[in-house]
PDB file of N, CA, C and O in Angstrom:
ATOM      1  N   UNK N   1      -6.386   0.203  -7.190  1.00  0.00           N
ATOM      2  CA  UNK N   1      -5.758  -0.257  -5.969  1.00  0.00           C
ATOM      3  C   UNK N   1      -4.251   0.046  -5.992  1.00  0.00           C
ATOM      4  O   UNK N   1      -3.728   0.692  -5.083  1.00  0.00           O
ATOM      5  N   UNK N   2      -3.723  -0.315  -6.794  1.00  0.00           N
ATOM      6  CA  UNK N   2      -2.217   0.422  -7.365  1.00  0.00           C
ATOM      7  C   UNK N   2      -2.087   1.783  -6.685  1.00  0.00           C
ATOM      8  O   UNK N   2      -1.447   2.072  -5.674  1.00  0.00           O
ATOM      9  N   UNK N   3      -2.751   2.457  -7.376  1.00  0.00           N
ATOM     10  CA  UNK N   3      -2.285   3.817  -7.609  1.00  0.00           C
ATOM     11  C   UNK N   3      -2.611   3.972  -5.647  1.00  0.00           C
ATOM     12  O   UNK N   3      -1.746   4.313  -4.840  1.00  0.00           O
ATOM     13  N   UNK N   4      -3.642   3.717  -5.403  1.00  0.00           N
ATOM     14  CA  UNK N   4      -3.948   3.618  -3.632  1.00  0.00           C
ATOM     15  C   UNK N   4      -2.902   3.642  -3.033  1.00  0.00           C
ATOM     16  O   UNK N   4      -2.523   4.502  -2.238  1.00  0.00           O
ATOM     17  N   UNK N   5      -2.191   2.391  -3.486  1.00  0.00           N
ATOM     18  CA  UNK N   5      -1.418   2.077  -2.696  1.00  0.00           C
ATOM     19  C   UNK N   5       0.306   2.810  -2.763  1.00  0.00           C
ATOM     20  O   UNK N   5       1.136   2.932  -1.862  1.00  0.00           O
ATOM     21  N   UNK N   6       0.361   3.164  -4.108  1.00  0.00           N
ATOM     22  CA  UNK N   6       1.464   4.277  -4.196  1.00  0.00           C
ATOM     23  C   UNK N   6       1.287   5.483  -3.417  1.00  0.00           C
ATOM     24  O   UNK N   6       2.064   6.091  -2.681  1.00  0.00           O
ATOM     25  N   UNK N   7      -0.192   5.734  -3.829  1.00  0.00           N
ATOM     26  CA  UNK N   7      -0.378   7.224  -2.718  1.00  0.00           C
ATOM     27  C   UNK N   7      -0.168   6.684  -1.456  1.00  0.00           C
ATOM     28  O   UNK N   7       0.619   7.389  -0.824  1.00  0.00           O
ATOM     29  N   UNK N   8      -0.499   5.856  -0.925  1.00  0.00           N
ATOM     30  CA  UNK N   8      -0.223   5.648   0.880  1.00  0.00           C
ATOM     31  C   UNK N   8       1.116   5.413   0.931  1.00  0.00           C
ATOM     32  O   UNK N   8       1.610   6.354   1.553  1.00  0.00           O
ATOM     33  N   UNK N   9       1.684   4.892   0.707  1.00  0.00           N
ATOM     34  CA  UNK N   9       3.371   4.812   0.295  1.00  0.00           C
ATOM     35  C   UNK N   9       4.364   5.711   0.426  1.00  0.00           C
ATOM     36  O   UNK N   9       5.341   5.645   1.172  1.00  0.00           O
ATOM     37  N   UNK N  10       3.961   6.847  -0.600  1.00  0.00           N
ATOM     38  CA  UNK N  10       4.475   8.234  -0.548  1.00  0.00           C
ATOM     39  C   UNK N  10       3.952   9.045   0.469  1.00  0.00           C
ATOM     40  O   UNK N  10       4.659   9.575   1.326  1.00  0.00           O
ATOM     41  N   UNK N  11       2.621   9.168   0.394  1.00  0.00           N
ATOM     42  CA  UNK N  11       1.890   9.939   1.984  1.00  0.00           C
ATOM     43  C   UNK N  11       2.546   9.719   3.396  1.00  0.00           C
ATOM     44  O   UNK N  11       3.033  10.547   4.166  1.00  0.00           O
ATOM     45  N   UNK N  12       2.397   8.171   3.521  1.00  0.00           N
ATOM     46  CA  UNK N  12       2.958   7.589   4.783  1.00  0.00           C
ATOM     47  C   UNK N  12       4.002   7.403   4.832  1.00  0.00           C
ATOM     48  O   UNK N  12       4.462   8.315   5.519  1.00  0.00           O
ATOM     49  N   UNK N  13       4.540   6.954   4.622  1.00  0.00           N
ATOM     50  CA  UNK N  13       5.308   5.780   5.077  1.00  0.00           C
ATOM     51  C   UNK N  13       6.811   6.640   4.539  1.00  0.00           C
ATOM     52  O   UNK N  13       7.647   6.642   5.442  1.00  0.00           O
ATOM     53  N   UNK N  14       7.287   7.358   3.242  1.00  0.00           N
ATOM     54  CA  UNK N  14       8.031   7.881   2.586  1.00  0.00           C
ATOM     55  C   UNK N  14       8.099   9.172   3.525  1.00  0.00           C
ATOM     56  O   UNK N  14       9.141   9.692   3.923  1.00  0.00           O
ATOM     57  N   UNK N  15       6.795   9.594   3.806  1.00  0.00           N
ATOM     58  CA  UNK N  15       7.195  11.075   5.148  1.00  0.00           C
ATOM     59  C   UNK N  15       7.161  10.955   6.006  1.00  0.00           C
ATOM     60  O   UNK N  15       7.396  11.987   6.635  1.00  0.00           O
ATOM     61  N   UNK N  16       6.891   9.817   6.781  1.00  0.00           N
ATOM     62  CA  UNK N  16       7.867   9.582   8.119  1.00  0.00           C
ATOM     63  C   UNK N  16       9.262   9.148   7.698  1.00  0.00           C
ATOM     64  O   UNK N  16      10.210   9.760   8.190  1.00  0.00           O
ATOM     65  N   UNK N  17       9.443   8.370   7.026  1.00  0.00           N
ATOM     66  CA  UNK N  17      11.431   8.225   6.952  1.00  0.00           C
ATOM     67  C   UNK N  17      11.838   9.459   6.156  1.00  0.00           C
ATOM     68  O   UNK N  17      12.918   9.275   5.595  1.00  0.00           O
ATOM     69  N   UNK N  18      11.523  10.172   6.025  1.00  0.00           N
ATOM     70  CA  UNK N  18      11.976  11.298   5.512  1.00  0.00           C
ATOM     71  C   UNK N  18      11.842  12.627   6.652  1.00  0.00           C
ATOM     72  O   UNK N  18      12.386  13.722   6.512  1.00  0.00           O
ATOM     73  N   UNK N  19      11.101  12.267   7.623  1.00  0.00           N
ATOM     74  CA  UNK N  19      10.737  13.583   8.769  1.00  0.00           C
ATOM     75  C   UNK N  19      11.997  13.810   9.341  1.00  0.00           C
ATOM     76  O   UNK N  19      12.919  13.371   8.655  1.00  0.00           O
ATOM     77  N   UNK N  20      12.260  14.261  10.196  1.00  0.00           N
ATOM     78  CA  UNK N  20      13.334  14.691  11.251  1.00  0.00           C
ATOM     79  C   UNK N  20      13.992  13.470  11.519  1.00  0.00           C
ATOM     80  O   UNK N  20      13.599  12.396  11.062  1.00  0.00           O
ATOM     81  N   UNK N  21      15.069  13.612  12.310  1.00  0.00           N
ATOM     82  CA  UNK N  21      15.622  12.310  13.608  1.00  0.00           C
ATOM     83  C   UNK N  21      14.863  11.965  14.098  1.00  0.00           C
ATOM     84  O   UNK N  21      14.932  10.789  14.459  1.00  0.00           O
ATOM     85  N   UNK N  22      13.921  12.578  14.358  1.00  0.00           N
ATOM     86  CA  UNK N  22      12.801  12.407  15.671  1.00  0.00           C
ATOM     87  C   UNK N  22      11.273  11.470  15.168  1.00  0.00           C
ATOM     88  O   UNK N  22      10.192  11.798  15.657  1.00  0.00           O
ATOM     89  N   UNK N  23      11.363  10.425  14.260  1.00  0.00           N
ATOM     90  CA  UNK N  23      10.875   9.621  13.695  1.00  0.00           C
ATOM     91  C   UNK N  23      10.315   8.885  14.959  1.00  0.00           C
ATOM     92  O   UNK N  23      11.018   8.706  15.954  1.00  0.00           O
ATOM     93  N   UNK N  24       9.092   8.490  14.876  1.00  0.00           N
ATOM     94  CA  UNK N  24       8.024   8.148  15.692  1.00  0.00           C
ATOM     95  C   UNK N  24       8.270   6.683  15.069  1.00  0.00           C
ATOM     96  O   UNK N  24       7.881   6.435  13.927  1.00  0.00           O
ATOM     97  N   UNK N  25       9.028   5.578  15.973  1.00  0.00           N
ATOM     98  CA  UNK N  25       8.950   4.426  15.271  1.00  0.00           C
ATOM     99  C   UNK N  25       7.681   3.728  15.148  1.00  0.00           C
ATOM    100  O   UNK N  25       7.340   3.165  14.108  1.00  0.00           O
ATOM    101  N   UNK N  26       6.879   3.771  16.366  1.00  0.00           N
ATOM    102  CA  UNK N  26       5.488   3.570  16.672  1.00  0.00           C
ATOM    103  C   UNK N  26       4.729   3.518  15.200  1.00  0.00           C
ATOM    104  O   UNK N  26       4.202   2.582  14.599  1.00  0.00           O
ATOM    105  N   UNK N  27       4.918   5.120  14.827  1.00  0.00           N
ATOM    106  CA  UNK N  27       3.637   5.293  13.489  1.00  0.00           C
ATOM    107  C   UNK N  27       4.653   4.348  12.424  1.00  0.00           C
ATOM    108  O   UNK N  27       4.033   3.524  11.752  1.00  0.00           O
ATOM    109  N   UNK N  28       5.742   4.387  12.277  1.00  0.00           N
ATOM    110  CA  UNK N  28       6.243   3.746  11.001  1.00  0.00           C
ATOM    111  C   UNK N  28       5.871   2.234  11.130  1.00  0.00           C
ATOM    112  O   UNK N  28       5.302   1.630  10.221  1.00  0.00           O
ATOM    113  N   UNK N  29       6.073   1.909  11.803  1.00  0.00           N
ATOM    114  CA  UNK N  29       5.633   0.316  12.259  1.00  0.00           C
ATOM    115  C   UNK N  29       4.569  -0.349  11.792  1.00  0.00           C
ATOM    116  O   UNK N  29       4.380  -1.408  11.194  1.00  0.00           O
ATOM    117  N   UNK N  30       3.644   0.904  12.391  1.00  0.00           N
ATOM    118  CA  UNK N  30       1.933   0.998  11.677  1.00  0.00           C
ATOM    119  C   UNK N  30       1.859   0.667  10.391  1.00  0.00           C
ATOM    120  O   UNK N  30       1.535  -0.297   9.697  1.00  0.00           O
ATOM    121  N   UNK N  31       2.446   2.281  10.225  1.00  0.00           N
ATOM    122  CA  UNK N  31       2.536   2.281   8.306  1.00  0.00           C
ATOM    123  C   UNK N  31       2.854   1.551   7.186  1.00  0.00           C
ATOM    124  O   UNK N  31       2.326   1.687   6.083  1.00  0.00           O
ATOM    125  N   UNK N  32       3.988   0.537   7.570  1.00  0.00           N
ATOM    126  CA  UNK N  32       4.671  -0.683   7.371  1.00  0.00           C
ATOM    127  C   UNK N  32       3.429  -1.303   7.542  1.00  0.00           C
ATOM    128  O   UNK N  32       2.771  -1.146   6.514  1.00  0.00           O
ATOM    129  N   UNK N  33       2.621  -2.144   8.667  1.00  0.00           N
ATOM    130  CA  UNK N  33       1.656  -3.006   9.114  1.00  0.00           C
ATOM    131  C   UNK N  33       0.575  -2.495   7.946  1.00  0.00           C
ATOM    132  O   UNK N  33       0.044  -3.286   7.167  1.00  0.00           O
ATOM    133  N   UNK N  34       0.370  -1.305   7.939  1.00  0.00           N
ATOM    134  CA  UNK N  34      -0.631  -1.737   7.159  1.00  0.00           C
ATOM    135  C   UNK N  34      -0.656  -1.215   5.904  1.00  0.00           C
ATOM    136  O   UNK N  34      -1.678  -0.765   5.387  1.00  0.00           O
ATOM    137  N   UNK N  35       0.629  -1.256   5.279  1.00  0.00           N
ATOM    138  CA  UNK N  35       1.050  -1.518   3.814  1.00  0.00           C
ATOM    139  C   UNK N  35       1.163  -3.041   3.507  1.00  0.00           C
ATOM    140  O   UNK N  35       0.643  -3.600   2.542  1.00  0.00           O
ATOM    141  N   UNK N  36       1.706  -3.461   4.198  1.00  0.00           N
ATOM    142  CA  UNK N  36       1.481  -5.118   4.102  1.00  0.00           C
ATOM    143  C   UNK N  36       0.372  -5.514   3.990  1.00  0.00           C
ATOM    144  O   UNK N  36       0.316  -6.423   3.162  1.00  0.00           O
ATOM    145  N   UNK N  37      -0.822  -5.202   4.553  1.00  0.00           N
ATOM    146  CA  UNK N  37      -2.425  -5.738   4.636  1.00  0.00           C
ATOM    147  C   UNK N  37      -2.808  -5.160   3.078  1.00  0.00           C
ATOM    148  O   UNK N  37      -3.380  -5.897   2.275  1.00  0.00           O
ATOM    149  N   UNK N  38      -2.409  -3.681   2.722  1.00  0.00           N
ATOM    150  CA  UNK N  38      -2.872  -3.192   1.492  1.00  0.00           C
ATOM    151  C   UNK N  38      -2.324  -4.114   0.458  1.00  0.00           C
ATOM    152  O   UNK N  38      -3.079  -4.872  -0.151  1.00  0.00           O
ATOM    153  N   UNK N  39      -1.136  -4.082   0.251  1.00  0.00           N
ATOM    154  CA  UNK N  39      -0.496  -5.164  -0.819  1.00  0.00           C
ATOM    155  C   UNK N  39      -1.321  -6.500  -0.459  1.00  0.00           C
ATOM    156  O   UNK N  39      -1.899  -7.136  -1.341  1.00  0.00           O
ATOM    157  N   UNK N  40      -1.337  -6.840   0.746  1.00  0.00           N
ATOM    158  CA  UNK N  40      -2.502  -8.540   0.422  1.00  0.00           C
ATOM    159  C   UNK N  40      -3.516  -8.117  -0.321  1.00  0.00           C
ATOM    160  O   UNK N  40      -3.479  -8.771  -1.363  1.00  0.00           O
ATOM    161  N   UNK N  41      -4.532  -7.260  -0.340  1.00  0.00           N
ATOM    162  CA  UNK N  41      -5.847  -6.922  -0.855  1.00  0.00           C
ATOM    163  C   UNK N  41      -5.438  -6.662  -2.153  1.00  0.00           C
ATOM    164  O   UNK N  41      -6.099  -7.115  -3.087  1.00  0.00           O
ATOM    165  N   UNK N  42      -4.458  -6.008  -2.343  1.00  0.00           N
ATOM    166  CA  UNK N  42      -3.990  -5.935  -4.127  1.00  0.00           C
ATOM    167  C   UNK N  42      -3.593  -7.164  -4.643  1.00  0.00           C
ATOM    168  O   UNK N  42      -3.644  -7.328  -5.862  1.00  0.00           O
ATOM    169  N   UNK N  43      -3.033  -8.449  -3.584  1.00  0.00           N
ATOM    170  CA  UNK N  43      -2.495  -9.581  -4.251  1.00  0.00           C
ATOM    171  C   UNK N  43      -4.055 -10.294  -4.398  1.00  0.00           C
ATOM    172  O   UNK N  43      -4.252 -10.980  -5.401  1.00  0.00           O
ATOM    173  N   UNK N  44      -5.266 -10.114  -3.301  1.00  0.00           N
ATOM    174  CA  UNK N  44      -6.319 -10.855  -3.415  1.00  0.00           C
ATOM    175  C   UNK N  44      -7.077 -10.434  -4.760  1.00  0.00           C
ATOM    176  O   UNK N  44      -7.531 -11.281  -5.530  1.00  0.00           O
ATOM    177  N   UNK N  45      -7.170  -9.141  -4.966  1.00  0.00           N
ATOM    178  CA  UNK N  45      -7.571  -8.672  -6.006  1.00  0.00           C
ATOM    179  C   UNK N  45      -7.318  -9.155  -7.172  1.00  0.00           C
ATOM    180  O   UNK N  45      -8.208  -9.778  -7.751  1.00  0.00           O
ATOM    181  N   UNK N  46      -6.354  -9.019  -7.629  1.00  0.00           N
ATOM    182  CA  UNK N  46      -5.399  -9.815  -8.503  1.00  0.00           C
ATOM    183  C   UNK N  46      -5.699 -11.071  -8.798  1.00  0.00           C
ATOM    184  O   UNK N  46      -5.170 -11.628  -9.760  1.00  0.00           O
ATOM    185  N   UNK N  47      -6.476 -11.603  -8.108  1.00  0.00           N
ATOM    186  CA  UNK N  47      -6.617 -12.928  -8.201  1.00  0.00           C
ATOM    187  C   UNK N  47      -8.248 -13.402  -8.878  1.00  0.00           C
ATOM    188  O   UNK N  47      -8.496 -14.467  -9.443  1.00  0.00           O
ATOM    189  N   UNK N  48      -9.298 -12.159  -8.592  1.00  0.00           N
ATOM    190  CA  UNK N  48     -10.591 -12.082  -9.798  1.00  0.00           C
ATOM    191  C   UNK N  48     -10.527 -11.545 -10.531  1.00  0.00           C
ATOM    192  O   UNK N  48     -11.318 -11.657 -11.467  1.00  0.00           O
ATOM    193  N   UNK N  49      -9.478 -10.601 -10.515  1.00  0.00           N
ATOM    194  CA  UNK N  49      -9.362 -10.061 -12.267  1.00  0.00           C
ATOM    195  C   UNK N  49      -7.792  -9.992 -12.348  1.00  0.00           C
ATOM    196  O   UNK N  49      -7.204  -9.106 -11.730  1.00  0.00           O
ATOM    197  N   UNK N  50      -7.332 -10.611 -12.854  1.00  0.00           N
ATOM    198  CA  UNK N  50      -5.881 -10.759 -13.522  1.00  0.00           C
ATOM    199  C   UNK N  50      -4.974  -9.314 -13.765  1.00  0.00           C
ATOM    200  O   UNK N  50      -4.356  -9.516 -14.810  1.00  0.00           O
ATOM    201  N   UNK N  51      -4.728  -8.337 -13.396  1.00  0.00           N
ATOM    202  CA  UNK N  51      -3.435  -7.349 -13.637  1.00  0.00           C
ATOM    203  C   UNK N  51      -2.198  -6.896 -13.514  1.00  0.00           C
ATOM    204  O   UNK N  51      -1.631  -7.063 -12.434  1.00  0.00           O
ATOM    205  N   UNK N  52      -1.446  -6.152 -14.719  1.00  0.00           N
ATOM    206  CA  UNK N  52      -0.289  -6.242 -14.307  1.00  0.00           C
ATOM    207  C   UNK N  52      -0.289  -5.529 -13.189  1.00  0.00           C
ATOM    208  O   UNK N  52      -0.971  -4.519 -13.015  1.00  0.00           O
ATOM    209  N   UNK N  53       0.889  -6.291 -11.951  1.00  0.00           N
ATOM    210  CA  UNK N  53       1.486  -4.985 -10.892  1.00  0.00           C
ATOM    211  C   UNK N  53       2.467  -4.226 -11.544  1.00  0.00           C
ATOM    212  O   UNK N  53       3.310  -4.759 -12.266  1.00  0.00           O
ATOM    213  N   UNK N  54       2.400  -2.553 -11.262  1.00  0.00           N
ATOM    214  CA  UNK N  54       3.731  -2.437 -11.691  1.00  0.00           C
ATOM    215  C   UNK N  54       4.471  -2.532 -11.581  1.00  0.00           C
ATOM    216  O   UNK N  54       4.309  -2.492 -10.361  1.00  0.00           O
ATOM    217  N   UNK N  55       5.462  -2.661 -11.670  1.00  0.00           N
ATOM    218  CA  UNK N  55       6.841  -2.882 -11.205  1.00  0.00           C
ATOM    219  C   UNK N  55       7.833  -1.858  -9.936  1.00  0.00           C
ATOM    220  O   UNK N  55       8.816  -2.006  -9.210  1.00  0.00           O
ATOM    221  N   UNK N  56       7.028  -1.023 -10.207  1.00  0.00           N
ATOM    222  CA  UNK N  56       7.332   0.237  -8.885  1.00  0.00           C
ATOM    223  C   UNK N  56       7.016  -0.401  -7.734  1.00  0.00           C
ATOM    224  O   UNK N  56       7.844  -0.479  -6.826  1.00  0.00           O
ATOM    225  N   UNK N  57       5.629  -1.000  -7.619  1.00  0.00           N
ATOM    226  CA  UNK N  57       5.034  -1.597  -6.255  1.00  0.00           C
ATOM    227  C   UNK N  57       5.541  -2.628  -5.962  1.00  0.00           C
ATOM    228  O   UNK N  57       5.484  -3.052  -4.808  1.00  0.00           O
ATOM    229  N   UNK N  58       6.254  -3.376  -7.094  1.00  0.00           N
ATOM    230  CA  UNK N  58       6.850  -4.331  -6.282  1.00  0.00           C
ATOM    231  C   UNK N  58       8.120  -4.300  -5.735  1.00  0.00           C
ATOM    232  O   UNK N  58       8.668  -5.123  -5.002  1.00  0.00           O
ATOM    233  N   UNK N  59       8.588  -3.072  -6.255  1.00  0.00           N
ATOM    234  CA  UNK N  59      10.154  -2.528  -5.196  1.00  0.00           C
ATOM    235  C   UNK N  59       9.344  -2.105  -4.319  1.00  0.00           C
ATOM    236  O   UNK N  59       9.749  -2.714  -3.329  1.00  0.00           O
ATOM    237  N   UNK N  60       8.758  -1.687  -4.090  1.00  0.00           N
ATOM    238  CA  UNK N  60       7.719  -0.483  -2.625  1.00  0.00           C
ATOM    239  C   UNK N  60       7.677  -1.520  -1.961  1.00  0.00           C
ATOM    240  O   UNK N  60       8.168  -1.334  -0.847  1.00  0.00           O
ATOM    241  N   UNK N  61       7.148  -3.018  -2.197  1.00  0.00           N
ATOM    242  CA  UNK N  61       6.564  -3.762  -1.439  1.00  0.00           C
ATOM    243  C   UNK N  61       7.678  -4.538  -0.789  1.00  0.00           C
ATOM    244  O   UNK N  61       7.713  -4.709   0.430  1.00  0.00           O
ATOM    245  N   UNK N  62       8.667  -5.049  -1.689  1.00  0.00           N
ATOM    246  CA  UNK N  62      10.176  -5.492  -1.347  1.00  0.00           C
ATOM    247  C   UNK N  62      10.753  -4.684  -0.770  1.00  0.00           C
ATOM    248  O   UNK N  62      11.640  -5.252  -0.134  1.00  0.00           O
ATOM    249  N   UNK N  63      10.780  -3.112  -0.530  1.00  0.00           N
ATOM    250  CA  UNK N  63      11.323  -2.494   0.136  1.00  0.00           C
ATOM    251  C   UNK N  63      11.014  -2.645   1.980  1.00  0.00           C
ATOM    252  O   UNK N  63      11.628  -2.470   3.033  1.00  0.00           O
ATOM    253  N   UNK N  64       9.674  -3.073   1.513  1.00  0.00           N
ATOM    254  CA  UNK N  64       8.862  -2.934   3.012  1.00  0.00           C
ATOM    255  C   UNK N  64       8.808  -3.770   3.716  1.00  0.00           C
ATOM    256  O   UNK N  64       8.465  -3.824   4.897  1.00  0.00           O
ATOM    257  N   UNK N  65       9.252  -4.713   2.819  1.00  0.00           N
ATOM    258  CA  UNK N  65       8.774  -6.423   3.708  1.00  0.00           C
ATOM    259  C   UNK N  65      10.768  -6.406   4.377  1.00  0.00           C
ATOM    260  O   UNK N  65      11.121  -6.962   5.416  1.00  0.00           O
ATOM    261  N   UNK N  66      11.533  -5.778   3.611  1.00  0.00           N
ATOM    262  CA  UNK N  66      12.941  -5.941   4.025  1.00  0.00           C
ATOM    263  C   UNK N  66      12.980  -4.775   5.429  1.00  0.00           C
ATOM    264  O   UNK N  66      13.910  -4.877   6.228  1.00  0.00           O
ATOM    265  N   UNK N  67      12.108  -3.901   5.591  1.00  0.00           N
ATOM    266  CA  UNK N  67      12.375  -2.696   6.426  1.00  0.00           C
ATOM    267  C   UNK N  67      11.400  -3.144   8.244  1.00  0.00           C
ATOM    268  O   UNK N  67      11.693  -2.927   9.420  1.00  0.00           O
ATOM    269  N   UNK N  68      10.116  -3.883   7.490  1.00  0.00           N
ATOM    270  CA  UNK N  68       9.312  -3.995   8.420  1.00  0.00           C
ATOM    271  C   UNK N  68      10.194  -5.255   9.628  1.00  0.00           C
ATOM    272  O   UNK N  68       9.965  -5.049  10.819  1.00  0.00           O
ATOM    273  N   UNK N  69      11.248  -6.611   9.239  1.00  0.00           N
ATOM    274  CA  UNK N  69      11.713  -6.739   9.676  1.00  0.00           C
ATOM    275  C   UNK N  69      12.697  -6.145  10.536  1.00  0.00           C
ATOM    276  O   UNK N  69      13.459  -6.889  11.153  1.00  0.00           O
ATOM    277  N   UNK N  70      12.758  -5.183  10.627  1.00  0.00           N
ATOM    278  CA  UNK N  70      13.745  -4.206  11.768  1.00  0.00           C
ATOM    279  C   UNK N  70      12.431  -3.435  12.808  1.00  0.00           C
ATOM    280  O   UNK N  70      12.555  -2.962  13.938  1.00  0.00           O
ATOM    281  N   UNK N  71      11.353  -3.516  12.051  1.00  0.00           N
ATOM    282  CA  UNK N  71      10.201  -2.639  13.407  1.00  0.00           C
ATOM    283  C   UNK N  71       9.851  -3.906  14.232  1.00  0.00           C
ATOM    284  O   UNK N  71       9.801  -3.990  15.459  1.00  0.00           O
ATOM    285  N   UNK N  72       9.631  -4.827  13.355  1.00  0.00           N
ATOM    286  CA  UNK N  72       8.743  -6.485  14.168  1.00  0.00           C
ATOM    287  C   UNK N  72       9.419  -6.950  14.762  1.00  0.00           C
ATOM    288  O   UNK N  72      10.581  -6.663  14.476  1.00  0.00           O
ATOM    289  N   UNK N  73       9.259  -7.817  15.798  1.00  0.00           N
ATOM    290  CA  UNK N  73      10.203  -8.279  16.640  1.00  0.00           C
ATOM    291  C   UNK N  73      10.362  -9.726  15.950  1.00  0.00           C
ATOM    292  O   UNK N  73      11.162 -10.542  16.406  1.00  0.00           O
TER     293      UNK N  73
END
């Protein structure tokens, strides 16, 4: 689920803020929305079998929860 969620991270969410000026806030919003739902399922997970997060995901995830406040109203 980790590694999932790094790949959607970098896939998404890292190449739209990295695309042009012309950034589709719409899809980032998304991407944000449902990186947040992925990190719940990794926090639910976490919770029948005990693992470390790494420590990468939890800047990814702190990054997102600080960014998604500027898409959400």
């Amino acid at each position: 689920m980790q590694a999932f969620y790094r790949h959607y991270y970098k896939r998404y969410i890292q190449a739209l803020e990295n695309a042009s000026d012309k950034v589709d806030r719409a899809k980032l919003a998304e991407a944000y929305q449902t990186a947040v739902v992925l990190f719940e399922v990794l926090e639910a997970a976490n919770l029948f079998e005990p693992l470390q997060v790494d420590q990468e995901i939890l800047e990814i995830n702190k990054q997102i929860q600080e960014k998604k406040k500027l898409y959400f109203p």
